[in-house]
Structures are given as structure tokens and as C-alpha cells.
PDB file of C-alpha atoms and ligand atoms in Angstrom:
ATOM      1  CA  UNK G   1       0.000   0.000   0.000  1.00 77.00           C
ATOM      2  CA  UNK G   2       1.367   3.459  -0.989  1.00 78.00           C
ATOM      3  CA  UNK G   3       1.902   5.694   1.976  1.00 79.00           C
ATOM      4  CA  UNK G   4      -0.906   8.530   1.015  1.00 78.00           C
ATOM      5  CA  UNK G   5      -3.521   5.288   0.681  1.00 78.00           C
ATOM      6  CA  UNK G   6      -2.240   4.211   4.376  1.00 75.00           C
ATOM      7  CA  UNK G   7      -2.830   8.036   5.963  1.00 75.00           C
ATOM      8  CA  UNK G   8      -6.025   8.411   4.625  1.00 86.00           C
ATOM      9  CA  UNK G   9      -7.356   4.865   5.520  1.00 93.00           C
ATOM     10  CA  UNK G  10      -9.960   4.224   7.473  1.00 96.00           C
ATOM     11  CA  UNK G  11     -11.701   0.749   8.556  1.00 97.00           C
ATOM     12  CA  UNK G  12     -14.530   0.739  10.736  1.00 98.00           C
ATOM     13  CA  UNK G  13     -15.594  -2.775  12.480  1.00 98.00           C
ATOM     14  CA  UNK G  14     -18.778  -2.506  14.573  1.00 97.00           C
ATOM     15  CA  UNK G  15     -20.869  -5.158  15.837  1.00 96.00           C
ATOM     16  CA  UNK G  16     -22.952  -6.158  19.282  1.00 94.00           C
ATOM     17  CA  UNK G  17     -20.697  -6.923  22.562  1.00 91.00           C
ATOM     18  CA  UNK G  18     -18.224  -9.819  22.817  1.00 90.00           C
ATOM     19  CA  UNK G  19     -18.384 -10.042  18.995  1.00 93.00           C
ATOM     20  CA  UNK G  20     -14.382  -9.710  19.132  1.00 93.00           C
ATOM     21  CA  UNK G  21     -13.872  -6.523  17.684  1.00 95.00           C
ATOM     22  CA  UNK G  22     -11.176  -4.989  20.367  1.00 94.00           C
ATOM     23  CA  UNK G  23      -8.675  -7.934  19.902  1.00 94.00           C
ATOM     24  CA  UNK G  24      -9.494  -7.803  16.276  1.00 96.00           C
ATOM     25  CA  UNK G  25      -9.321  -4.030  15.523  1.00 97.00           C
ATOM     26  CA  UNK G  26      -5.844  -4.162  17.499  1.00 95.00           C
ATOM     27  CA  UNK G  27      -4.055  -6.672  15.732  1.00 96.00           C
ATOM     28  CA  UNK G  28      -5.307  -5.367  12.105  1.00 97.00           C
ATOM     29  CA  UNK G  29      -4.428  -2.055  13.670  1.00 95.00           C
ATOM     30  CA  UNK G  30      -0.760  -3.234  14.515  1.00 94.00           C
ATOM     31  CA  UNK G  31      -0.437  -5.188  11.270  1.00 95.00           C
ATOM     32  CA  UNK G  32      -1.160  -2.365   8.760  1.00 94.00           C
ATOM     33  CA  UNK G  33       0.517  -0.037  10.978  1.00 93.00           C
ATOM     34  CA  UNK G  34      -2.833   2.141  11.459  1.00 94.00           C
ATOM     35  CA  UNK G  35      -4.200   3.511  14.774  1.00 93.00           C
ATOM     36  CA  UNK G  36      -6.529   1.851  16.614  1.00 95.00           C
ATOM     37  CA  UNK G  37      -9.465   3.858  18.216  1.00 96.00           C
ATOM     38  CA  UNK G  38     -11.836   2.096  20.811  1.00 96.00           C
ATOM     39  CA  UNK G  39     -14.755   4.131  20.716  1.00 97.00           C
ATOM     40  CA  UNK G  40     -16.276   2.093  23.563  1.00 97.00           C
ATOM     41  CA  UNK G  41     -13.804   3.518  26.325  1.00 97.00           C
ATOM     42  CA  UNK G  42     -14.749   6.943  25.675  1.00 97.00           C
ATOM     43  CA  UNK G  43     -18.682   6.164  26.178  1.00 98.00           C
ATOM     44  CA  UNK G  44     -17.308   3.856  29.641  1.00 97.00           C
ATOM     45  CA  UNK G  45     -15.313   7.327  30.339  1.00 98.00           C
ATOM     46  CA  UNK G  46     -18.194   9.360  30.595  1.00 98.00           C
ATOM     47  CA  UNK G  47     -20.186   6.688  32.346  1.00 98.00           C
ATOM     48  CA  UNK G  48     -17.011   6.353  34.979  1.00 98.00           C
ATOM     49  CA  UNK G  49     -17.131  10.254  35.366  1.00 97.00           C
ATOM     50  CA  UNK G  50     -20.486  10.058  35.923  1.00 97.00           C
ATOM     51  CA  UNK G  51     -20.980   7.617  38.618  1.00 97.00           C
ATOM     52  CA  UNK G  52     -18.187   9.073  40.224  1.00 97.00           C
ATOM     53  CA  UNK G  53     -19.682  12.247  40.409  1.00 96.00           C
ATOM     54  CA  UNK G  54     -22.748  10.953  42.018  1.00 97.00           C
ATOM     55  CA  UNK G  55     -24.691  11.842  38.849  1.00 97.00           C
ATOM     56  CA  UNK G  56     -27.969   9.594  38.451  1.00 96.00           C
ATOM     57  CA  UNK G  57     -27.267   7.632  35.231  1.00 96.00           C
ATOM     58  CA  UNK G  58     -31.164   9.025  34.476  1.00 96.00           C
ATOM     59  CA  UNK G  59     -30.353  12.532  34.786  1.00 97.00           C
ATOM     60  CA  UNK G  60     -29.545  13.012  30.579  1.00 98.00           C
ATOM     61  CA  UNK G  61     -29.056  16.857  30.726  1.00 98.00           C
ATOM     62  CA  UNK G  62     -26.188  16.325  33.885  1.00 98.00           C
ATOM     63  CA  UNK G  63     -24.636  13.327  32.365  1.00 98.00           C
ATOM     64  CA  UNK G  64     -24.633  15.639  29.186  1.00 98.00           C
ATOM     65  CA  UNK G  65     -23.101  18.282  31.089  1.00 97.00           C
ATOM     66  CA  UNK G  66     -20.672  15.505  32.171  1.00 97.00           C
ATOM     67  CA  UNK G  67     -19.866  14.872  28.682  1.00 97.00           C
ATOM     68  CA  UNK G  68     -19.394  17.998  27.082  1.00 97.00           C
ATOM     69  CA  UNK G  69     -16.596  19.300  29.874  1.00 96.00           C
ATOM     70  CA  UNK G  70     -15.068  15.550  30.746  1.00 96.00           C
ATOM     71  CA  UNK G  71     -11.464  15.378  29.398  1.00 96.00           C
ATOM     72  CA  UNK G  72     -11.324  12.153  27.488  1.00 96.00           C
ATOM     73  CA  UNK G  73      -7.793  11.167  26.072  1.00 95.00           C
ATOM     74  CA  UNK G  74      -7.137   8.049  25.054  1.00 94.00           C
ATOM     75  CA  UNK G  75      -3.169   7.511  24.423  1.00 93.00           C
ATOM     76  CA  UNK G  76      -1.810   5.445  21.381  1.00 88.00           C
ATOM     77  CA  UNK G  77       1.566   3.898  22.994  1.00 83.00           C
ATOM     78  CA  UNK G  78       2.361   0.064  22.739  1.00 74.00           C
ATOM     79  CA  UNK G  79      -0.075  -0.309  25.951  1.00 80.00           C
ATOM     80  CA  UNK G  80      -2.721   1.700  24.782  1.00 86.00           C
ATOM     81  CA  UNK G  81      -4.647   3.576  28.108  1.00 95.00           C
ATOM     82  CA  UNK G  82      -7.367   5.421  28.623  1.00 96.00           C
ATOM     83  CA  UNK G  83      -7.486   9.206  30.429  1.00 97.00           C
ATOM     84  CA  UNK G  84     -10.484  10.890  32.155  1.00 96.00           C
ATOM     85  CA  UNK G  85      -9.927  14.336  33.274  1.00 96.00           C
ATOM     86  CA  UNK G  86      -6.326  13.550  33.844  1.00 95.00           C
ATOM     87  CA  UNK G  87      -7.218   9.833  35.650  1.00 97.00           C
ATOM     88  CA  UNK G  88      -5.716   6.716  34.047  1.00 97.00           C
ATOM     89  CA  UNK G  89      -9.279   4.874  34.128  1.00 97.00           C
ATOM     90  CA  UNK G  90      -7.835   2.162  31.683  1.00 96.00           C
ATOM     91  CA  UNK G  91      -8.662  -0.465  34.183  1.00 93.00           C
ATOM     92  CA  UNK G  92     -11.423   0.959  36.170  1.00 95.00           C
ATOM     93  CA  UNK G  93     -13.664   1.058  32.927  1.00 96.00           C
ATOM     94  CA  UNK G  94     -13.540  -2.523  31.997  1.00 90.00           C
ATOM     95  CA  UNK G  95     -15.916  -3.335  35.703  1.00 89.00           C
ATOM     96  CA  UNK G  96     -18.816  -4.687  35.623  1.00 87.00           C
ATOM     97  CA  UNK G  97     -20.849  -1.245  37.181  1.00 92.00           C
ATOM     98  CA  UNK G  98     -19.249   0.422  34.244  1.00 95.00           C
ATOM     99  CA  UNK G  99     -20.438  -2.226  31.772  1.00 90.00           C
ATOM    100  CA  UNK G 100     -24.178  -2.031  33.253  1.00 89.00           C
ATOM    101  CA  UNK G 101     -24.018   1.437  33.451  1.00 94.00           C
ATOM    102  CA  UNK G 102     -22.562   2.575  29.749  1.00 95.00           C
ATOM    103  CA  UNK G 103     -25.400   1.656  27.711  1.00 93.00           C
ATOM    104  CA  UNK G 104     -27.552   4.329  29.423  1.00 95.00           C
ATOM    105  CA  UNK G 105     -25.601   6.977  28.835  1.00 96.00           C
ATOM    106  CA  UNK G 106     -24.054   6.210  24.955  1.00 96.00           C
ATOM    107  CA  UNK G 107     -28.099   6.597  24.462  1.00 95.00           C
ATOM    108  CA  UNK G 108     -28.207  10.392  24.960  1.00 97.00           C
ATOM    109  CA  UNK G 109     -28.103  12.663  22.103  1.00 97.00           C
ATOM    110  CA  UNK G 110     -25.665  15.362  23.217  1.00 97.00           C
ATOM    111  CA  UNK G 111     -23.270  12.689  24.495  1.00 98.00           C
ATOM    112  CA  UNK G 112     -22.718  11.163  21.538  1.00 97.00           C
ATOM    113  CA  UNK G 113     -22.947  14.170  19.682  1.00 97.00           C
ATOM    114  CA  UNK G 114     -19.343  15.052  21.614  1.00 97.00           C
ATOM    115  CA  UNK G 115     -17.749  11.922  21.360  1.00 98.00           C
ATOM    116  CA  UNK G 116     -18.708  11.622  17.798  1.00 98.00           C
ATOM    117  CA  UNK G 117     -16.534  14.918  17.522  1.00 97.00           C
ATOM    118  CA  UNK G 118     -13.312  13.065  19.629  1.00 96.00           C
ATOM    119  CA  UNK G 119     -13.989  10.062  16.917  1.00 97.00           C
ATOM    120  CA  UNK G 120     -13.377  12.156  14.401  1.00 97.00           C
ATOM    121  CA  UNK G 121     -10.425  14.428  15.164  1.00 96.00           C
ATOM    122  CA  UNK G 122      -8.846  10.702  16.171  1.00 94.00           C
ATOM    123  CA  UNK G 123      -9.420   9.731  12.529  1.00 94.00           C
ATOM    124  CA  UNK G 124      -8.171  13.169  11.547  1.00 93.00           C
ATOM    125  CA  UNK G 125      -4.896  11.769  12.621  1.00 90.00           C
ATOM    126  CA  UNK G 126      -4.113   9.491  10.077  1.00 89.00           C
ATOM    127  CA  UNK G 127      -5.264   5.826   8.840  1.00 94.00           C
ATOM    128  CA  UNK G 128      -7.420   4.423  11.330  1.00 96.00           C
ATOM    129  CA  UNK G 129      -8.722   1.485  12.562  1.00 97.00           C
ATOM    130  CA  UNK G 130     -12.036   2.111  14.994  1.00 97.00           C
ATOM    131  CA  UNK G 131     -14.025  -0.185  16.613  1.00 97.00           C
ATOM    132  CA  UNK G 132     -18.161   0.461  18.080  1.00 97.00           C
ATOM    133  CA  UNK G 133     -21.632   0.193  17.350  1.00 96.00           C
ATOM    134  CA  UNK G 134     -21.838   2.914  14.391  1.00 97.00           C
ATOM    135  CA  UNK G 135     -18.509   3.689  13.330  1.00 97.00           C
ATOM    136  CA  UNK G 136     -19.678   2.341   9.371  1.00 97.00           C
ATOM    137  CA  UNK G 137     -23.273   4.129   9.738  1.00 96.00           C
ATOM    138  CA  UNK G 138     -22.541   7.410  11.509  1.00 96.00           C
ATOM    139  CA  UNK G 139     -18.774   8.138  12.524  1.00 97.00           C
ATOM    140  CA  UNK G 140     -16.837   7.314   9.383  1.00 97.00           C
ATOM    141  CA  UNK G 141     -19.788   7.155   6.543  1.00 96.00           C
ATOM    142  CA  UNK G 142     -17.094   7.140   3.966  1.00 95.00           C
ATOM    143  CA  UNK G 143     -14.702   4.621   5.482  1.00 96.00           C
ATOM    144  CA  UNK G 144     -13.076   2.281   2.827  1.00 93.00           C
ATOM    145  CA  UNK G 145     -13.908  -0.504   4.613  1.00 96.00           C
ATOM    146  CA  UNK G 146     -16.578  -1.469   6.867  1.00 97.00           C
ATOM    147  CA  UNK G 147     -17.116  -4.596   8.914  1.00 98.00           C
ATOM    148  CA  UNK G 148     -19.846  -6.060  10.834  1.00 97.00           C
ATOM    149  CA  UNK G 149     -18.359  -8.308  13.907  1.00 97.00           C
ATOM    150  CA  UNK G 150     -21.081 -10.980  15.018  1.00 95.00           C
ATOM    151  CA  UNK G 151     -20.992 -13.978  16.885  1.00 95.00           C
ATOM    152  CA  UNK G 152     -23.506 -16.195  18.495  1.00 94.00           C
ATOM    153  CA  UNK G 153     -24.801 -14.996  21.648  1.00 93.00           C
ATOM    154  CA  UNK G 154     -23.387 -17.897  23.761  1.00 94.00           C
ATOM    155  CA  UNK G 155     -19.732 -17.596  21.870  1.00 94.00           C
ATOM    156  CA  UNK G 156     -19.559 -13.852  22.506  1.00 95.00           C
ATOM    157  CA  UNK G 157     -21.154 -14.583  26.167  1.00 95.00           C
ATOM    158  CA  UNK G 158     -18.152 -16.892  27.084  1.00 95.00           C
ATOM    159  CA  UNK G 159     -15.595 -15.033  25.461  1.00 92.00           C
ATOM    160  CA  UNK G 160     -16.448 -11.787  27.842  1.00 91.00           C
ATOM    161  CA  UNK G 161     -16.778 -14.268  31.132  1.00 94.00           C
ATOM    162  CA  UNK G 162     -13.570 -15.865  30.174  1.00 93.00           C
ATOM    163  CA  UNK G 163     -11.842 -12.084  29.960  1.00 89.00           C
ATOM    164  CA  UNK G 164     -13.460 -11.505  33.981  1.00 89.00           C
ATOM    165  CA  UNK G 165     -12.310 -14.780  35.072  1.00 93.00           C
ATOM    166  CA  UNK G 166      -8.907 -14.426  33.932  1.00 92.00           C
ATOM    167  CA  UNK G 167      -9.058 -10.689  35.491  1.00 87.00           C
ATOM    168  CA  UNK G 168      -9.790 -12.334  38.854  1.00 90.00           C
ATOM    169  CA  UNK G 169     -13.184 -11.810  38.931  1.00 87.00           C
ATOM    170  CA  UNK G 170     -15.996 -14.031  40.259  1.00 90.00           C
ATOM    171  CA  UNK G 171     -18.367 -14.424  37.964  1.00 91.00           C
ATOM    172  CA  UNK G 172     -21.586 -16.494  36.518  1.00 95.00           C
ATOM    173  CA  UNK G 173     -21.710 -17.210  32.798  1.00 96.00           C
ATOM    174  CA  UNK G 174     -25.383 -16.630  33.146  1.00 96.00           C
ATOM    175  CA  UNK G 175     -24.950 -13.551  35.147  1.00 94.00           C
ATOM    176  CA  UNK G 176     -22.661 -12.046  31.667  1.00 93.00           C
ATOM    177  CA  UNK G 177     -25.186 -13.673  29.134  1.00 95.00           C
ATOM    178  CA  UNK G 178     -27.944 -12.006  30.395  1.00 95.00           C
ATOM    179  CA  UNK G 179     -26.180  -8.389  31.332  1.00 92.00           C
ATOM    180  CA  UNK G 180     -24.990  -8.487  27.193  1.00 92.00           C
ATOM    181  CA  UNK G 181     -28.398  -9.495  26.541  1.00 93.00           C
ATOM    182  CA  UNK G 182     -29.613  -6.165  28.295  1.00 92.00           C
ATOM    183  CA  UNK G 183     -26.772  -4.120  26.668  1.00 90.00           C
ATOM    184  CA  UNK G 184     -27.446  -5.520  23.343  1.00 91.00           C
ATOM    185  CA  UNK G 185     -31.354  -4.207  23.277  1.00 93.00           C
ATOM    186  CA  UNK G 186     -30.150  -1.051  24.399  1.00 91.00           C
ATOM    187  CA  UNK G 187     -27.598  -0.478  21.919  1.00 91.00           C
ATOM    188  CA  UNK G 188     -29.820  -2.193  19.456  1.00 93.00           C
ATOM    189  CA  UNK G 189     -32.913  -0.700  20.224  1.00 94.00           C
ATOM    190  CA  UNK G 190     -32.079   3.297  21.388  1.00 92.00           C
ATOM    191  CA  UNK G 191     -33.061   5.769  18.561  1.00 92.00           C
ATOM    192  CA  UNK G 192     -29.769   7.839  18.295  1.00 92.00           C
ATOM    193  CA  UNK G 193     -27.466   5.458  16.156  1.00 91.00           C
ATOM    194  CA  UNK G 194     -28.598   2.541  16.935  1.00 92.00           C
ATOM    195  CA  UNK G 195     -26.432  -0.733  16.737  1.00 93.00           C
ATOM    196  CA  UNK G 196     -26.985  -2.108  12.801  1.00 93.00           C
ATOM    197  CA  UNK G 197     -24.883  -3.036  10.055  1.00 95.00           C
ATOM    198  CA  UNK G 198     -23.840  -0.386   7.115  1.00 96.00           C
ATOM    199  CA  UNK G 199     -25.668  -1.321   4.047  1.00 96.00           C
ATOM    200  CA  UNK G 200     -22.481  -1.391   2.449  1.00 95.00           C
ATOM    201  CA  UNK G 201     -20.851  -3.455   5.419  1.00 97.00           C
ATOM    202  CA  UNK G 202     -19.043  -7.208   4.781  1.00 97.00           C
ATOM    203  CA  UNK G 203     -20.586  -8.925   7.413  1.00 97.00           C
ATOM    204  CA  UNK G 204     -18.385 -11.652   9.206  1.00 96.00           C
ATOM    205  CA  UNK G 205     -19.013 -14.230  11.947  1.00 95.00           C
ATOM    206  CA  UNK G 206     -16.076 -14.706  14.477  1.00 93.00           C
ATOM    207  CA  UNK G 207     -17.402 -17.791  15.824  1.00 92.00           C
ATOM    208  CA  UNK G 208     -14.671 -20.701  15.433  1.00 89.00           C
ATOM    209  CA  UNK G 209     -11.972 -18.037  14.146  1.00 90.00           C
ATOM    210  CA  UNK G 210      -9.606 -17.350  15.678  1.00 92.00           C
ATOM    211  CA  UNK G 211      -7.981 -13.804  16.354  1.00 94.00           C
ATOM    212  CA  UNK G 212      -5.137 -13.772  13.488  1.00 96.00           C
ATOM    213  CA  UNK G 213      -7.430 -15.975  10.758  1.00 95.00           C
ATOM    214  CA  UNK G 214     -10.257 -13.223  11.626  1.00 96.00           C
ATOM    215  CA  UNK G 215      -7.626 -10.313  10.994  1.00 97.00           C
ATOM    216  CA  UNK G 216      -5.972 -11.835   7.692  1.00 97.00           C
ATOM    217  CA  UNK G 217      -9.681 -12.065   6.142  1.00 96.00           C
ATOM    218  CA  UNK G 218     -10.047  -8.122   7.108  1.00 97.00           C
ATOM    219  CA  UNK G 219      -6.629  -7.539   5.720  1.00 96.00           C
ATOM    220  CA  UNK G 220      -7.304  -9.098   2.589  1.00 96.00           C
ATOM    221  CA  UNK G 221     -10.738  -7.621   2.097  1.00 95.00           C
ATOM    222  CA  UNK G 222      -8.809  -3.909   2.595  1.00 94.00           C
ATOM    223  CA  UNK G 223      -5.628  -4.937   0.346  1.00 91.00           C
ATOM    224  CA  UNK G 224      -7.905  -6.268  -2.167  1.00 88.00           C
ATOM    225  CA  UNK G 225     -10.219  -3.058  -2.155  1.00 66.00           C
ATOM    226  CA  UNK G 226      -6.869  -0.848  -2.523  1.00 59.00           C
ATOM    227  CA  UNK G 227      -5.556  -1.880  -5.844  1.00 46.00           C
TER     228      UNK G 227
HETATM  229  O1   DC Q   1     -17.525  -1.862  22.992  1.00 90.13           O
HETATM  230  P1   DC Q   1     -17.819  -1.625  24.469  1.00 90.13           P
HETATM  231  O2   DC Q   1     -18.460  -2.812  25.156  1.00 90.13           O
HETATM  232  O3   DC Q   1     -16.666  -1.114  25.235  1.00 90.13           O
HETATM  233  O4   DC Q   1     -18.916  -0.444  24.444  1.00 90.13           O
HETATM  234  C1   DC Q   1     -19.429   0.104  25.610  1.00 90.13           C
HETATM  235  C2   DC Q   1     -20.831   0.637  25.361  1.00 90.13           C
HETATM  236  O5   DC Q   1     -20.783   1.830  24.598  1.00 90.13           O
HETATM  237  C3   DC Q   1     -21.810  -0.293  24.683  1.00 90.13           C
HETATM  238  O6   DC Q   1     -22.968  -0.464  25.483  1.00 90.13           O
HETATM  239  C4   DC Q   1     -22.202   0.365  23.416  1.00 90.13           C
HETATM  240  C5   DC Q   1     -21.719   1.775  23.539  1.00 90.13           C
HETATM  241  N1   DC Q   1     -21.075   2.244  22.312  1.00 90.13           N
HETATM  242  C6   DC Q   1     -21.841   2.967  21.441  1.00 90.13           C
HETATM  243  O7   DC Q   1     -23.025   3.167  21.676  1.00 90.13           O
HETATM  244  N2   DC Q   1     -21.253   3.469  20.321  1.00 90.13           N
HETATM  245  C7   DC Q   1     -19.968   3.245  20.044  1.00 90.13           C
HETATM  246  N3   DC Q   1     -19.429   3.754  18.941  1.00 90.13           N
HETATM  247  C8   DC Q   1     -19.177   2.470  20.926  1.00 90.13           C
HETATM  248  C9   DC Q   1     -19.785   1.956  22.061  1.00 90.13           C
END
């Protein structure tokens, strides 16, 4: 690939929770030597903020408030890590509070409306890989390539109770199958952006692939594309 085609690249892979598209994103990310953008930290940012504040997760026009003067950075090193107001909340995001709590607040308008704007100076960076719910349908319309993550809902439920087990925490596979359930309908079902493929979006199952065969097929589909 030419270096102008790389800079100006963009590849957007949404899809519904646990679909793989973090561990994905990354490695494609790494591979084509692109920056990776999780759009999903900055909506657990706010929610963080938020809660920490006190703010009732119901109250849109305060969590707005919270949105439109929170601070969210998220920094591109080797490790990547995510800043709130100055806080590394890298790890504190990924709990399961924060999970429950996120899908409230990505529903409000104004919210997104700023993070939307953060999405897009990221991509204003330089070739991008960026992973969410409607990074192919809202944030990047005119992305070169746009990918639809799925799974099926028991694969994508054990992959996010394996990630808590192995982070020490004690957890019910139930208990995760039914909270991405709940987040699901929410993302799927709100009426800003809702979770749902591009029209122009390859949609690609992860179930039985593994990371690095998943990322060679979204490699090829971009390399192919860029003749
Ligand atoms: O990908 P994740 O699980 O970290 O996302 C956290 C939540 O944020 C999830 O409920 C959906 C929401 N989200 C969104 O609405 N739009 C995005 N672009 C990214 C995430």
C-alpha cells in the first residue's frame, strides 16, 4: 500500500458486545501499521465520570453536562490507556458497574454528539482502525472498509466471562449472558445510532476463528479493495 492510501485509511468494524472486535481491531491495527481507536472507552469514560460524580445515570441533561466538559484522552503507545480528566481509568472502565451502566448513557443525544466529535479528530490523525456500534453508519460514513463483527450470543457470552475470570473476577456465565443481553437491546434498540450493520458493510461471523485468521480475512478484504 502506498503511503498517502495508508494516511487516509480508514476501517470501521462494529458489531454487538463480545463479537471480538477490540482484539481484532488491534491486531489489524498493529499489522497495517494504522491507529486503533476504541470508541467504547470513551462512552465507559463518561459513564465512569459520571458515577463518580454521584450523577444519576437518568439525569440526561447532567450526564450531558458531564460529557461535554469531561477530558477524554485516550493515548496510542504500545499499551494503549485510557485518560479521564487527567485519571488513568484504563482499568477501572472494563468493571462490571461500568459495563451495566454505559449503555444508558451512549443513548443520549448530546453525548454522543461530543464523542462523535473526539472520533473524528482521532481519525483526523491518520489511517485508522475504529471499533463500536456505528462507526460504518454514523462516525466514518465514507470509510473504505466497513465490517460487521457478530458472533452467536453464547460464543460472545463466554468469550467476555472468560476475559473476567482471567481478570480475577468471580463471575456467573449466566450472570454475563444475560447483562450483554440487556446491553445488546439497548444499543440495538435506542433511537440515536442505533447498533446495525452499514448497508455497504461485509458482514463476518467470528465464531470458530480465531484472532489472526479473523484479521488476515479483514486484511485481505482492505488490500484487495486498494488496488
Ligand atoms: O464496545 P464496548 O463494550 O466497550 O462499548 C461500551 C458501550 O458503549 C456499549 O454499550 C455500546 C456503547 N457504544 C456505542 O453506543 N457506540 C460506540 N461507537 C461504541 C460503544
Amino acid at each position: 500500500m502506498k503511503q498517502e492510501q495508508q494516511l487516509a485509511l480508514q476501517i470501521a468494524i462494529d458489531g454487538p458486545a463480545g463479537a471480538g472486535k477490540s482484539t481484532v481491531a488491534k491486531l489489524v491495527a498493529k499489522q497495517l501499521n494504522l491507529f486503533y481507536v476504541d470508541t467504547g472507552a470513551m462512552y465507559r469514560a463518561i459513564a465512569y465520570k459520571a458515577l463518580k460524580n454521584g450523577i444519576l445515570l437518568e439525569d440526561e441533561p447532567s450526564v450531558s453536562q458531564i460529557a461535554k466538559t469531561t477530558e477524554v484522552i485516550l493515548d496510542h503507545s504500545e499499551e494503549q490507556s485510557v485518560w479521564c480528566d487527567g485519571e488513568n481509568v484504563t482499568l477501572a472502565i472494563r468493571s462490571t458497574e461500568i459495563s451495566r451502566a454505559v449503555s444508558i448513557v451512549a443513548a443520549y443525544g448530546e453525548v454522543r454528539k461530543r464523542l462523535v466529535e473526539l472520533q473524528r479528530k482521532e481519525a483526523a490523525r491518520g489511517g485508522v482502525v475504529m471499533d463500536g456500534r456505528d462507526i460504518g453508519t454514523h462516525v466514518l460514513p465514507d470509510a473504505k472498509i466497513k465490517i460487521f463483527l457478530t458472533a452467536t450470543p453464547h460464543e460472545r457470552a463466554r468469550r467476555r466471562w472468560m476475559e473476567l475470570i482471567k481478570a480475577g473476577k468471580n463471575v456467573l456465565l449466566e450472570e454475563v449472558s444475560q447483562d450483554m443481553q440487556k446491553r445488546d437491546r439497548q444499543d440495538t434498540e435506542r433511537e440515536v445510532s442505533p447498533l446495525e450493520p452499514a448497508e455497504d458493510a461485509v458482514i463476518l461471523d467470528t465464531t470458530g476463528y480465531s484472532v489472526e485468521g479473523m484479521a488476515a480475512k479483514i486484511i485481505a478484504l482492505t488490500l484487495e479493495d486498494g488496488r
